[in-house]
C-alpha positions as YAML, in Angstrom:
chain: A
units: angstrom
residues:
- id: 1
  name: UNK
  ca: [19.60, -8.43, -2.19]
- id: 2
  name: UNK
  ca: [18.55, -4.70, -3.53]
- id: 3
  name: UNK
  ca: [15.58, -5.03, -5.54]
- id: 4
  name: UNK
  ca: [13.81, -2.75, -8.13]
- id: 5
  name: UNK
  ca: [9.75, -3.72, -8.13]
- id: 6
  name: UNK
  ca: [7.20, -2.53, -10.59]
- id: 7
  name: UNK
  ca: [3.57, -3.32, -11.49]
- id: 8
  name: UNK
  ca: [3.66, -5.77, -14.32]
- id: 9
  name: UNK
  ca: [1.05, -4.76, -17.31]
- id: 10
  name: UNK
  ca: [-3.05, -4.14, -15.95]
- id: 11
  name: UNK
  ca: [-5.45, -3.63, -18.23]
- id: 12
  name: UNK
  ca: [-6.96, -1.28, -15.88]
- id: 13
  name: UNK
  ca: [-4.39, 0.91, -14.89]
- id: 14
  name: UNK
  ca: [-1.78, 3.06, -16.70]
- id: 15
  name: UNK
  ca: [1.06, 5.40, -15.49]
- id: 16
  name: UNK
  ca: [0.80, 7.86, -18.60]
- id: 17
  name: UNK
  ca: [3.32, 10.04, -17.85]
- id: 18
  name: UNK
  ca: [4.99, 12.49, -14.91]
- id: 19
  name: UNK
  ca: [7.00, 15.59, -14.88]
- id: 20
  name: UNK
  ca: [6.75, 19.03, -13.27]
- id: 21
  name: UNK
  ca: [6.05, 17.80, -9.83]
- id: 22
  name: UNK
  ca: [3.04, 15.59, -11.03]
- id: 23
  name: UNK
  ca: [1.88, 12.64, -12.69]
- id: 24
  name: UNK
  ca: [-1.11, 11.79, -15.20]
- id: 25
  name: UNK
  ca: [-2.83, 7.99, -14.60]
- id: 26
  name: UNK
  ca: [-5.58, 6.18, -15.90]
- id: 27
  name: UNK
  ca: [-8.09, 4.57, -13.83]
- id: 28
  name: UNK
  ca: [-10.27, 2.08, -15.95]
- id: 29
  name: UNK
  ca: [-12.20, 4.87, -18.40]
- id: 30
  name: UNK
  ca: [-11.19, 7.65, -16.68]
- id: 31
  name: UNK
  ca: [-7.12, 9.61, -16.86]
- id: 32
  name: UNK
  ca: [-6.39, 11.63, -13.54]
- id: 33
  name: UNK
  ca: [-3.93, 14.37, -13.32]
- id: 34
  name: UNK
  ca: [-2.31, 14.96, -9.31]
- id: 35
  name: UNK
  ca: [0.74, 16.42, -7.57]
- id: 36
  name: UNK
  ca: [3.53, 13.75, -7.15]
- id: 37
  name: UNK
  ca: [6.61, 15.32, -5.45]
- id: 38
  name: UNK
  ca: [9.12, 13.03, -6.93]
- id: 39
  name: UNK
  ca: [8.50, 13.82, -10.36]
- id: 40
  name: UNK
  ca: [11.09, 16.60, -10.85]
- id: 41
  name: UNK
  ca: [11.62, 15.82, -14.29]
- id: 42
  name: UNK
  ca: [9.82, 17.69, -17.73]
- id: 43
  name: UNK
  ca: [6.52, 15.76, -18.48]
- id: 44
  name: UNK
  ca: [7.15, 13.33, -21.46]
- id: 45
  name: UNK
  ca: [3.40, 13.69, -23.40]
- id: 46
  name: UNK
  ca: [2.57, 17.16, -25.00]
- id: 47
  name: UNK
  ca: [0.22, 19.57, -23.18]
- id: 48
  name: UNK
  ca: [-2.62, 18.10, -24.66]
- id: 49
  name: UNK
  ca: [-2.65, 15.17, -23.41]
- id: 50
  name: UNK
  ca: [-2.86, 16.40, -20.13]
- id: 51
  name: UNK
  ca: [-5.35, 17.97, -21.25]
- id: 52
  name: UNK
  ca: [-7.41, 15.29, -21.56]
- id: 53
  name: UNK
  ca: [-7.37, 14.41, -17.65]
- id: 54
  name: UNK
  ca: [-11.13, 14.34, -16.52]
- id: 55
  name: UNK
  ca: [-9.96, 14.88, -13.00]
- id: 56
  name: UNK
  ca: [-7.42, 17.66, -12.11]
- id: 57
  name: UNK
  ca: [-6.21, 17.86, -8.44]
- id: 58
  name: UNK
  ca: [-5.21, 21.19, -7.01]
- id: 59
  name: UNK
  ca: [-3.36, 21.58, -3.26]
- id: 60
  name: UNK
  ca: [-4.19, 24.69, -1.03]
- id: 61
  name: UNK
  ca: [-1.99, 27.12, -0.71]
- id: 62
  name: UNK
  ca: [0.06, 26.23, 2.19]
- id: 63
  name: UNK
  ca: [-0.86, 22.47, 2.07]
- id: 64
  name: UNK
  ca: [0.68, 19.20, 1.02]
- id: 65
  name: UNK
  ca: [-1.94, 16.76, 0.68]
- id: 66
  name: UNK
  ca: [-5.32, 18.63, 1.07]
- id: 67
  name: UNK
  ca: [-6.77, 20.27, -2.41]
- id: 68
  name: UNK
  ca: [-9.75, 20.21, -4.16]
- id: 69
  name: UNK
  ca: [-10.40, 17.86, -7.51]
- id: 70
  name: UNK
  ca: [-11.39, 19.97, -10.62]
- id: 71
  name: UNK
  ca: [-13.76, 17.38, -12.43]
- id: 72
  name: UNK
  ca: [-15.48, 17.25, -15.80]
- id: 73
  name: UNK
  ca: [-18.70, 17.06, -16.71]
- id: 74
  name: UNK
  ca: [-20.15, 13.85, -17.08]
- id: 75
  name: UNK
  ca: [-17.05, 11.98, -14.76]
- id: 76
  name: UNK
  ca: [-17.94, 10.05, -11.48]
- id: 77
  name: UNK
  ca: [-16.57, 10.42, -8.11]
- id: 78
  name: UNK
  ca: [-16.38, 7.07, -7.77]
- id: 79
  name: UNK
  ca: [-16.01, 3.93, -10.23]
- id: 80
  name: UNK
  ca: [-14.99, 0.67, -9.92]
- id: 81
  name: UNK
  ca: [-11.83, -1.01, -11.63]
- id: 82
  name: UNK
  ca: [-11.14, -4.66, -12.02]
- id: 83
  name: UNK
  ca: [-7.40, -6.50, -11.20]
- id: 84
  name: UNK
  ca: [-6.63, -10.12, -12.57]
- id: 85
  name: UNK
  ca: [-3.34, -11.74, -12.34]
- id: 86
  name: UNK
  ca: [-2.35, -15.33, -14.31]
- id: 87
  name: UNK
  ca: [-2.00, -17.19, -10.93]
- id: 88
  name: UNK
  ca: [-5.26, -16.55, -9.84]
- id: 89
  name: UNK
  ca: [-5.40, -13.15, -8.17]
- id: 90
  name: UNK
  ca: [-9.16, -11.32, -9.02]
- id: 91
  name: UNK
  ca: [-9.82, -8.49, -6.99]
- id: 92
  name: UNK
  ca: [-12.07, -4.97, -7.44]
- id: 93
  name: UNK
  ca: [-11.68, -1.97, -6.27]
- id: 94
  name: UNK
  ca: [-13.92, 1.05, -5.85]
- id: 95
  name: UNK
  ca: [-11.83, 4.33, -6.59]
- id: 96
  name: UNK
  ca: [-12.98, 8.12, -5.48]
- id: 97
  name: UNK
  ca: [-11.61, 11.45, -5.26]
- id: 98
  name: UNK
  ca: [-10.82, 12.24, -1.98]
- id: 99
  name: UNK
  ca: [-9.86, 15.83, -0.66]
- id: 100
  name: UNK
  ca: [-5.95, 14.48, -0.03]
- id: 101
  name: UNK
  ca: [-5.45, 13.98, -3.79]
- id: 102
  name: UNK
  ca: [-5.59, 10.04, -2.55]
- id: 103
  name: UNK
  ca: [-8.44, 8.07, -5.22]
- id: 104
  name: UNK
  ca: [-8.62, 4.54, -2.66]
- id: 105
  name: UNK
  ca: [-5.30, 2.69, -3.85]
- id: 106
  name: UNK
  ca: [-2.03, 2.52, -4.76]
- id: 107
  name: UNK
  ca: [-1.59, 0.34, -7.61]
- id: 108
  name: UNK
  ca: [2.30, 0.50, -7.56]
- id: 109
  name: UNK
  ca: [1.94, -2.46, -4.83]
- id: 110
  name: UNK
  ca: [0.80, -4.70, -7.08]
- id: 111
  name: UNK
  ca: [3.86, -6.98, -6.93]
- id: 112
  name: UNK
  ca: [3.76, -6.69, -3.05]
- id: 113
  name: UNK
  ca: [0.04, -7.79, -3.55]
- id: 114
  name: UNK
  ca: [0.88, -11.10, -5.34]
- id: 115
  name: UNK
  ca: [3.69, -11.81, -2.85]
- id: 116
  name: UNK
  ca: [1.03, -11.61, -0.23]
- id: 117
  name: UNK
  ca: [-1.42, -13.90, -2.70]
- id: 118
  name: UNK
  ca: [1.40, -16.38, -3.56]
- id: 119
  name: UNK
  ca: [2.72, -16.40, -0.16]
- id: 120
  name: UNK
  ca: [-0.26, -17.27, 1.75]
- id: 121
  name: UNK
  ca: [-1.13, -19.94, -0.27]
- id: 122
  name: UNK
  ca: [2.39, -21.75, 0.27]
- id: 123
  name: UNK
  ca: [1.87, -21.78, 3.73]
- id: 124
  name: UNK
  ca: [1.72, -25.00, 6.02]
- id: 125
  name: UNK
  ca: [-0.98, -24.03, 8.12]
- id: 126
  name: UNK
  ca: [-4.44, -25.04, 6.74]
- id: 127
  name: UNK
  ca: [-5.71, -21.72, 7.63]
- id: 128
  name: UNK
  ca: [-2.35, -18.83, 7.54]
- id: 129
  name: UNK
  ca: [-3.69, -16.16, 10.12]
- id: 130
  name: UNK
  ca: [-2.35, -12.60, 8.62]
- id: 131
  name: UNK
  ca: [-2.47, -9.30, 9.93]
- id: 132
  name: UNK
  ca: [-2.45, -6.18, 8.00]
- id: 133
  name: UNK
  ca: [-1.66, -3.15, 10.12]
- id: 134
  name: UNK
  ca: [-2.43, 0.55, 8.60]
- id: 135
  name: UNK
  ca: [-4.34, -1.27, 6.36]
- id: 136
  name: UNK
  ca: [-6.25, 1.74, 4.33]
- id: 137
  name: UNK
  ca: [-8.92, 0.53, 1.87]
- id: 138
  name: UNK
  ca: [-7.75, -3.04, 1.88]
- id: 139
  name: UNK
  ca: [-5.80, -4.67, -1.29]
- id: 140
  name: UNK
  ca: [-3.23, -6.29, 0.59]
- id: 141
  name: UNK
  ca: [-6.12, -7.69, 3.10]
- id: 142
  name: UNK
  ca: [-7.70, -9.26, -0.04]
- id: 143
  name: UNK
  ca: [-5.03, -10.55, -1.82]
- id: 144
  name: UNK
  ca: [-4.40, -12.75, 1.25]
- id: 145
  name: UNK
  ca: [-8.44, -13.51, 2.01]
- id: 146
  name: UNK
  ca: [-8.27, -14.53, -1.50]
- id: 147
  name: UNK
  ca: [-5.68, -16.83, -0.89]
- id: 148
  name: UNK
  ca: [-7.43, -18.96, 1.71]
- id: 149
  name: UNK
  ca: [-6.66, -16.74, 4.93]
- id: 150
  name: UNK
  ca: [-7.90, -15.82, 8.01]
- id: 151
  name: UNK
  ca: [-7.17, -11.94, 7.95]
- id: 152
  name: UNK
  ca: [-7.43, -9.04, 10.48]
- id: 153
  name: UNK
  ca: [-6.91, -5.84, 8.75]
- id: 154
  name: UNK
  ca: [-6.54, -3.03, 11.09]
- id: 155
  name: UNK
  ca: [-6.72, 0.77, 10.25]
- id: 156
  name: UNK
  ca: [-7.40, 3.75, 12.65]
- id: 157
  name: UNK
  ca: [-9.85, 5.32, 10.61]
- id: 158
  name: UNK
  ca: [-13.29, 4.13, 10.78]
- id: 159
  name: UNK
  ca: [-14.11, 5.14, 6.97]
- id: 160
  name: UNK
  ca: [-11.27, 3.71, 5.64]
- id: 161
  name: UNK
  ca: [-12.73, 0.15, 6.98]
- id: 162
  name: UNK
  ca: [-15.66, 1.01, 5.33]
- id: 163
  name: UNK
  ca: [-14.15, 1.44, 2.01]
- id: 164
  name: UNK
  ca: [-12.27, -1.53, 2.35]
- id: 165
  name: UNK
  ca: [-15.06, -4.08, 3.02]
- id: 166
  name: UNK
  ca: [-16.82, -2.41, -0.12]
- id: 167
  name: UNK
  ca: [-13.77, -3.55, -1.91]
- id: 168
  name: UNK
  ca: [-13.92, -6.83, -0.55]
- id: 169
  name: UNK
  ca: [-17.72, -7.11, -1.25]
- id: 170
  name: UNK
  ca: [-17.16, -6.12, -4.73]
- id: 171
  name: UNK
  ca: [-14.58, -8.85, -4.77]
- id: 172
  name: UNK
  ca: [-17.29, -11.35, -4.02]
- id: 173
  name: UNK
  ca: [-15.25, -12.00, -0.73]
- id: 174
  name: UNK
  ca: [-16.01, -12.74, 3.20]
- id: 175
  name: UNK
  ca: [-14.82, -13.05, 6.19]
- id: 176
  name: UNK
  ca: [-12.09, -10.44, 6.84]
- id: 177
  name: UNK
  ca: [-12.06, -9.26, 10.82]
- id: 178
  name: UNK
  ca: [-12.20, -5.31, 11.06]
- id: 179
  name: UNK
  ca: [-10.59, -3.85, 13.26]
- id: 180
  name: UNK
  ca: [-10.53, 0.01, 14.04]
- id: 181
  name: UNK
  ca: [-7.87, 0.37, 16.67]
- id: 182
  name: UNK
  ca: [-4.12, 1.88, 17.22]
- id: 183
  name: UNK
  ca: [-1.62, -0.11, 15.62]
- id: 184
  name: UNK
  ca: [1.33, 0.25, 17.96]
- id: 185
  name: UNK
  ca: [-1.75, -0.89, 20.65]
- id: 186
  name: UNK
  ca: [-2.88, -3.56, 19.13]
- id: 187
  name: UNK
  ca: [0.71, -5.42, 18.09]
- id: 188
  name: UNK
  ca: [1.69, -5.00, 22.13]
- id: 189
  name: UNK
  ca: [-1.67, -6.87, 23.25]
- id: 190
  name: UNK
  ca: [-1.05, -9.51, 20.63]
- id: 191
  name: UNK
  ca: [2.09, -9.87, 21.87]
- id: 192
  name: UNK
  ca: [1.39, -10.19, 25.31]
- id: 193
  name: UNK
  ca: [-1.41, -12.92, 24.58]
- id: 194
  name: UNK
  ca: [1.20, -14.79, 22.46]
- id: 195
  name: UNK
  ca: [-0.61, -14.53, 19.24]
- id: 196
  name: UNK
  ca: [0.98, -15.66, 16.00]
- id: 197
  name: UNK
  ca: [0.58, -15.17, 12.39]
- id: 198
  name: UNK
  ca: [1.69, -17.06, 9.68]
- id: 199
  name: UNK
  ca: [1.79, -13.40, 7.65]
- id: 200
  name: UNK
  ca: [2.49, -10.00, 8.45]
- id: 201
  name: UNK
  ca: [2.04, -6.65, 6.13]
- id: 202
  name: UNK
  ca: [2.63, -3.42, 7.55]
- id: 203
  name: UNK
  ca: [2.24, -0.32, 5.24]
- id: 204
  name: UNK
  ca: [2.67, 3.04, 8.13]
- id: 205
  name: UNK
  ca: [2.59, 6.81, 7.30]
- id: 206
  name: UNK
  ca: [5.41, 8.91, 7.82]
- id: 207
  name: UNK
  ca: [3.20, 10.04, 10.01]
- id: 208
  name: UNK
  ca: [-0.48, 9.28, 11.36]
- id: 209
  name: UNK
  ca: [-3.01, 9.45, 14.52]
- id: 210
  name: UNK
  ca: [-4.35, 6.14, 16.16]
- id: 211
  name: UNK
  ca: [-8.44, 6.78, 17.16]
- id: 212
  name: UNK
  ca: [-8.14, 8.24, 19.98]
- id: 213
  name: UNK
  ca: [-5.46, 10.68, 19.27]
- id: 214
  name: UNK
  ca: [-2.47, 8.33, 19.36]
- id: 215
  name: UNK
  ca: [0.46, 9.81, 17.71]
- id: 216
  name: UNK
  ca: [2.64, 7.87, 15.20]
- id: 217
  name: UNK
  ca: [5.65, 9.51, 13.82]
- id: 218
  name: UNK
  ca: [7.83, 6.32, 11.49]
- id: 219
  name: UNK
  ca: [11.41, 7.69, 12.41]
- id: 220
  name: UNK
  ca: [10.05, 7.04, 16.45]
- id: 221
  name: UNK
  ca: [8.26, 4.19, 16.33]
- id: 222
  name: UNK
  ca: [8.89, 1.64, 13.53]
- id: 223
  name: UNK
  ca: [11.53, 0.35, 15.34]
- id: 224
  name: UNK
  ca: [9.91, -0.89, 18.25]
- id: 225
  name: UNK
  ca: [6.91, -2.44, 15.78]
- id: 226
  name: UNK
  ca: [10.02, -4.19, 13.77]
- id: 227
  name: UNK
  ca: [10.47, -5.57, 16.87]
- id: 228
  name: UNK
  ca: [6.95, -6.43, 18.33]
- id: 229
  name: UNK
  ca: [6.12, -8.42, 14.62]
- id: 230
  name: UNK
  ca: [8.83, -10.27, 14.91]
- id: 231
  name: UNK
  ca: [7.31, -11.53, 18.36]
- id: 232
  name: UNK
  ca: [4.07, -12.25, 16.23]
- id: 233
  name: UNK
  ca: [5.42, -14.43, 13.78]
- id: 234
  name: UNK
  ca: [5.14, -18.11, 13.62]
- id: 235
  name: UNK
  ca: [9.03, -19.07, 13.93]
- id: 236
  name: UNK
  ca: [8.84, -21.78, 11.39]
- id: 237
  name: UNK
  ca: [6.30, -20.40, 9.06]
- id: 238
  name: UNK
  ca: [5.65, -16.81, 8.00]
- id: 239
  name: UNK
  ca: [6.12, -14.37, 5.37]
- id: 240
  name: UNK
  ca: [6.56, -10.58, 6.15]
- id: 241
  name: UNK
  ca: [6.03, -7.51, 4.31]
- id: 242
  name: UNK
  ca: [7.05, -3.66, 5.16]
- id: 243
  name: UNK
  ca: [6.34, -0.95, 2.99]
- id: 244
  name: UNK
  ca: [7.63, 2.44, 3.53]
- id: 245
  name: UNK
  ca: [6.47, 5.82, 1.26]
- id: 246
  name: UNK
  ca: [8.37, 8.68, 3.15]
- id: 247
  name: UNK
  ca: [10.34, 11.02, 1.70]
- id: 248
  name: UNK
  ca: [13.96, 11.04, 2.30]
- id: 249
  name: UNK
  ca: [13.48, 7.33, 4.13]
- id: 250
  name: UNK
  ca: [15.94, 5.65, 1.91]
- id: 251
  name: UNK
  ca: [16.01, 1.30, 1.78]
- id: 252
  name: UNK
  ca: [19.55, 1.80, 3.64]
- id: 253
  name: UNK
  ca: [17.12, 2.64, 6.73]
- id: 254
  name: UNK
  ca: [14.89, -0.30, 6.46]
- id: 255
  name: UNK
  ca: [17.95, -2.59, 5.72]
- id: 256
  name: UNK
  ca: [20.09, -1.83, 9.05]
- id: 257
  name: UNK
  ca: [16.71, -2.12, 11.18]
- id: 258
  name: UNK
  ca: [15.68, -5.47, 9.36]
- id: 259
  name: UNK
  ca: [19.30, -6.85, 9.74]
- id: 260
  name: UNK
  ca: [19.31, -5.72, 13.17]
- id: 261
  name: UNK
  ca: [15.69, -7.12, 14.07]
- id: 262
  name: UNK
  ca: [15.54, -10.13, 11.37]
- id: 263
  name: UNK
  ca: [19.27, -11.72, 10.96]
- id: 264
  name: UNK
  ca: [18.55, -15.28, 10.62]
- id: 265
  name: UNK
  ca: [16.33, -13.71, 7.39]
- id: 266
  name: UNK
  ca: [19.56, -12.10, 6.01]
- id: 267
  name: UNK
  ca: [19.75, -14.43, 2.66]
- id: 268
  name: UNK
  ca: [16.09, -14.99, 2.23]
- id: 269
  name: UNK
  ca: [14.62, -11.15, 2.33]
- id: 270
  name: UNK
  ca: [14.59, -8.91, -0.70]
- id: 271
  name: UNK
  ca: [15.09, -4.94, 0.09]
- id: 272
  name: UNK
  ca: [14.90, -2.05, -2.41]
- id: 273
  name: UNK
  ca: [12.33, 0.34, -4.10]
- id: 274
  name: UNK
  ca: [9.27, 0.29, -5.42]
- id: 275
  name: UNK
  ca: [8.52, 2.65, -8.71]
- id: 276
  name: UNK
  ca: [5.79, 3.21, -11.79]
- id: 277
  name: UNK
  ca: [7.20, 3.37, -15.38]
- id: 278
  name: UNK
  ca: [5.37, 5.99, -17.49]
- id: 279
  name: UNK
  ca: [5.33, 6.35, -21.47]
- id: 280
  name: UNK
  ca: [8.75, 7.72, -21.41]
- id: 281
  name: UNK
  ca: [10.30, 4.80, -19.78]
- id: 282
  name: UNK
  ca: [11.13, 6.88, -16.50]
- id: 283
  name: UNK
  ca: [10.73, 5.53, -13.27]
- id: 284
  name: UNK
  ca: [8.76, 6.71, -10.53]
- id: 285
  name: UNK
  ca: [9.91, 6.00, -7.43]
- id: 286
  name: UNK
  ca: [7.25, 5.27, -5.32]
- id: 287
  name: UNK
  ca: [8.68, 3.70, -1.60]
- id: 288
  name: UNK
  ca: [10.87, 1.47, 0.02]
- id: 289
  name: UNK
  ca: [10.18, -2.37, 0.98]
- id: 290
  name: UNK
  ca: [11.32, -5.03, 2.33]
- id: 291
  name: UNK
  ca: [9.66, -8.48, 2.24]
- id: 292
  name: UNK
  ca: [11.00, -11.96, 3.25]
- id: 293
  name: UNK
  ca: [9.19, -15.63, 3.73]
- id: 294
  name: UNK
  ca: [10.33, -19.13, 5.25]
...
């Protein structure tokens, strides 16, 4: 089934508006203005309200990702934001500016995140073992601590974990395993032990580098870790998660390798795009997913 997702109402965060290659957010107290590459369309708000960012972003010439944040007086570089969700779900997060225009999450997962929160807690086992892999600064890691599991959340970057178990501090959370290791690694040792999880969320680059220099390029190697999950998961009782932001990786990618990889999951998975809605009603598109659960 093709699927459209989008973050239900947060009184925390607001896609304001996008056009002319970028997009204008608010954070808690304080509205952001960044590049966004998708947004190809004429901005819906006036000038002036983009005027009111308190945080501009600006690439380098010659650069993607890297920039520099122009910030006004009296704004922090970082803050903390709160997320609450009717079935439960309470989680915090500590935003900053980083020099990749990145501010510490990406709050179009929210439905992904309750799918992890709703699906861990229907589990069989007392205690659902989950592993997040590429795991950045951790929402998907709490939602399913929160939830009553025993998590490992795995990034390559040492920082990242360190941002991450802020958030879960701030959460007034425990527990979570931290790993800093090479993802592709890590799933073929588990594998070869004959680990198993009862969940599995896996959120890769386009392209990345493990600790030690390992390279990761999606088109080369998320078909062999399609594969290697699979391996991981309980057979009777799991619930899987893939989330893809690439450019020009459309869903009809991820739907051939799941079918291939995952057939007896054919009627149970939902595949499709993720995307923001902004005061104009346009929407965002913001990645491809696929997610399924016994």
């Amino acid at each position: 089934m093709y699927t459209f997702l989008t973050t239900s109402p947060w009184l925390d965060y607001e896609l304001l508006d996008a056009g002319n290659f970028e997009k204008l957010e608010r954070f808690g107290q304080h509205i952001l203005a960044r590049p966004e590459p998708q947004a190809i369309w004429d901005p819906h708000l006036p000038a002036s309200e983009w005027q009111r960012a308190h945080a501009t972003f600006t690439r380098e010439k010659g650069s993607q990702e890297r920039g520099q944040w122009k910030i006004k007086p009296g704004t922090p570089e970082q803050w903390v934001i709160g997320y609450e969700r009717p079935d439960g779900l309470k989680l915090r997060f500590r935003l900053g500016m980083s020099s990749f225009k990145h501010v510490g999450l990406f709050p179009e997962q929210d439905p992904n995140w309750q799918f992890i929160y709703q699906q861990t807690r229907k589990r069989k086992a007392a205690v659902p073992r989950v592993l997040n892999l590429f795991a950045y600064t951790g929402a998907a890691t709490l939602a399913a601590r929160a939830a009553g599991a025993d998590v490992t959340h795995l990034d390559s970057v040492k920082q990242v974990n360190f941002w991450a178990r802020d958030n879960m501090e701030a959460s007034n959370l425990d527990g979570v395993r931290w790993l800093v290791e090479d993802a592709m690694k890590y799933v073929r040792r588990e594998v070869k032990r004959g680990s198993k999880y009862q969940g599995l969320i896996l959120d890769p680059p386009a392209y990345g580098r493990g600790p030690n220099g390992e390279k990761w390029q999606l088109e080369d190697e998320l078909n062999e870790m399609l594969k290697l999950c699979k391996e991981l998961l309980d057979p009777t009782d799991h619930f899987f998660l893939v989330n893809l932001y690439s450019l020009g990786f459309s869903a009809l990618i991820l739907d051939n390798l799941v079918s291939e990889i995952f057939p007896t999951m054919r009627e149970k998975r939902e595949i499709g795009e993720i995307y923001l809605h902004d005061a104009g009603a346009r929407k965002l598109p913001l990645g491809t997913f696929c997610r399924f659960a016994t």
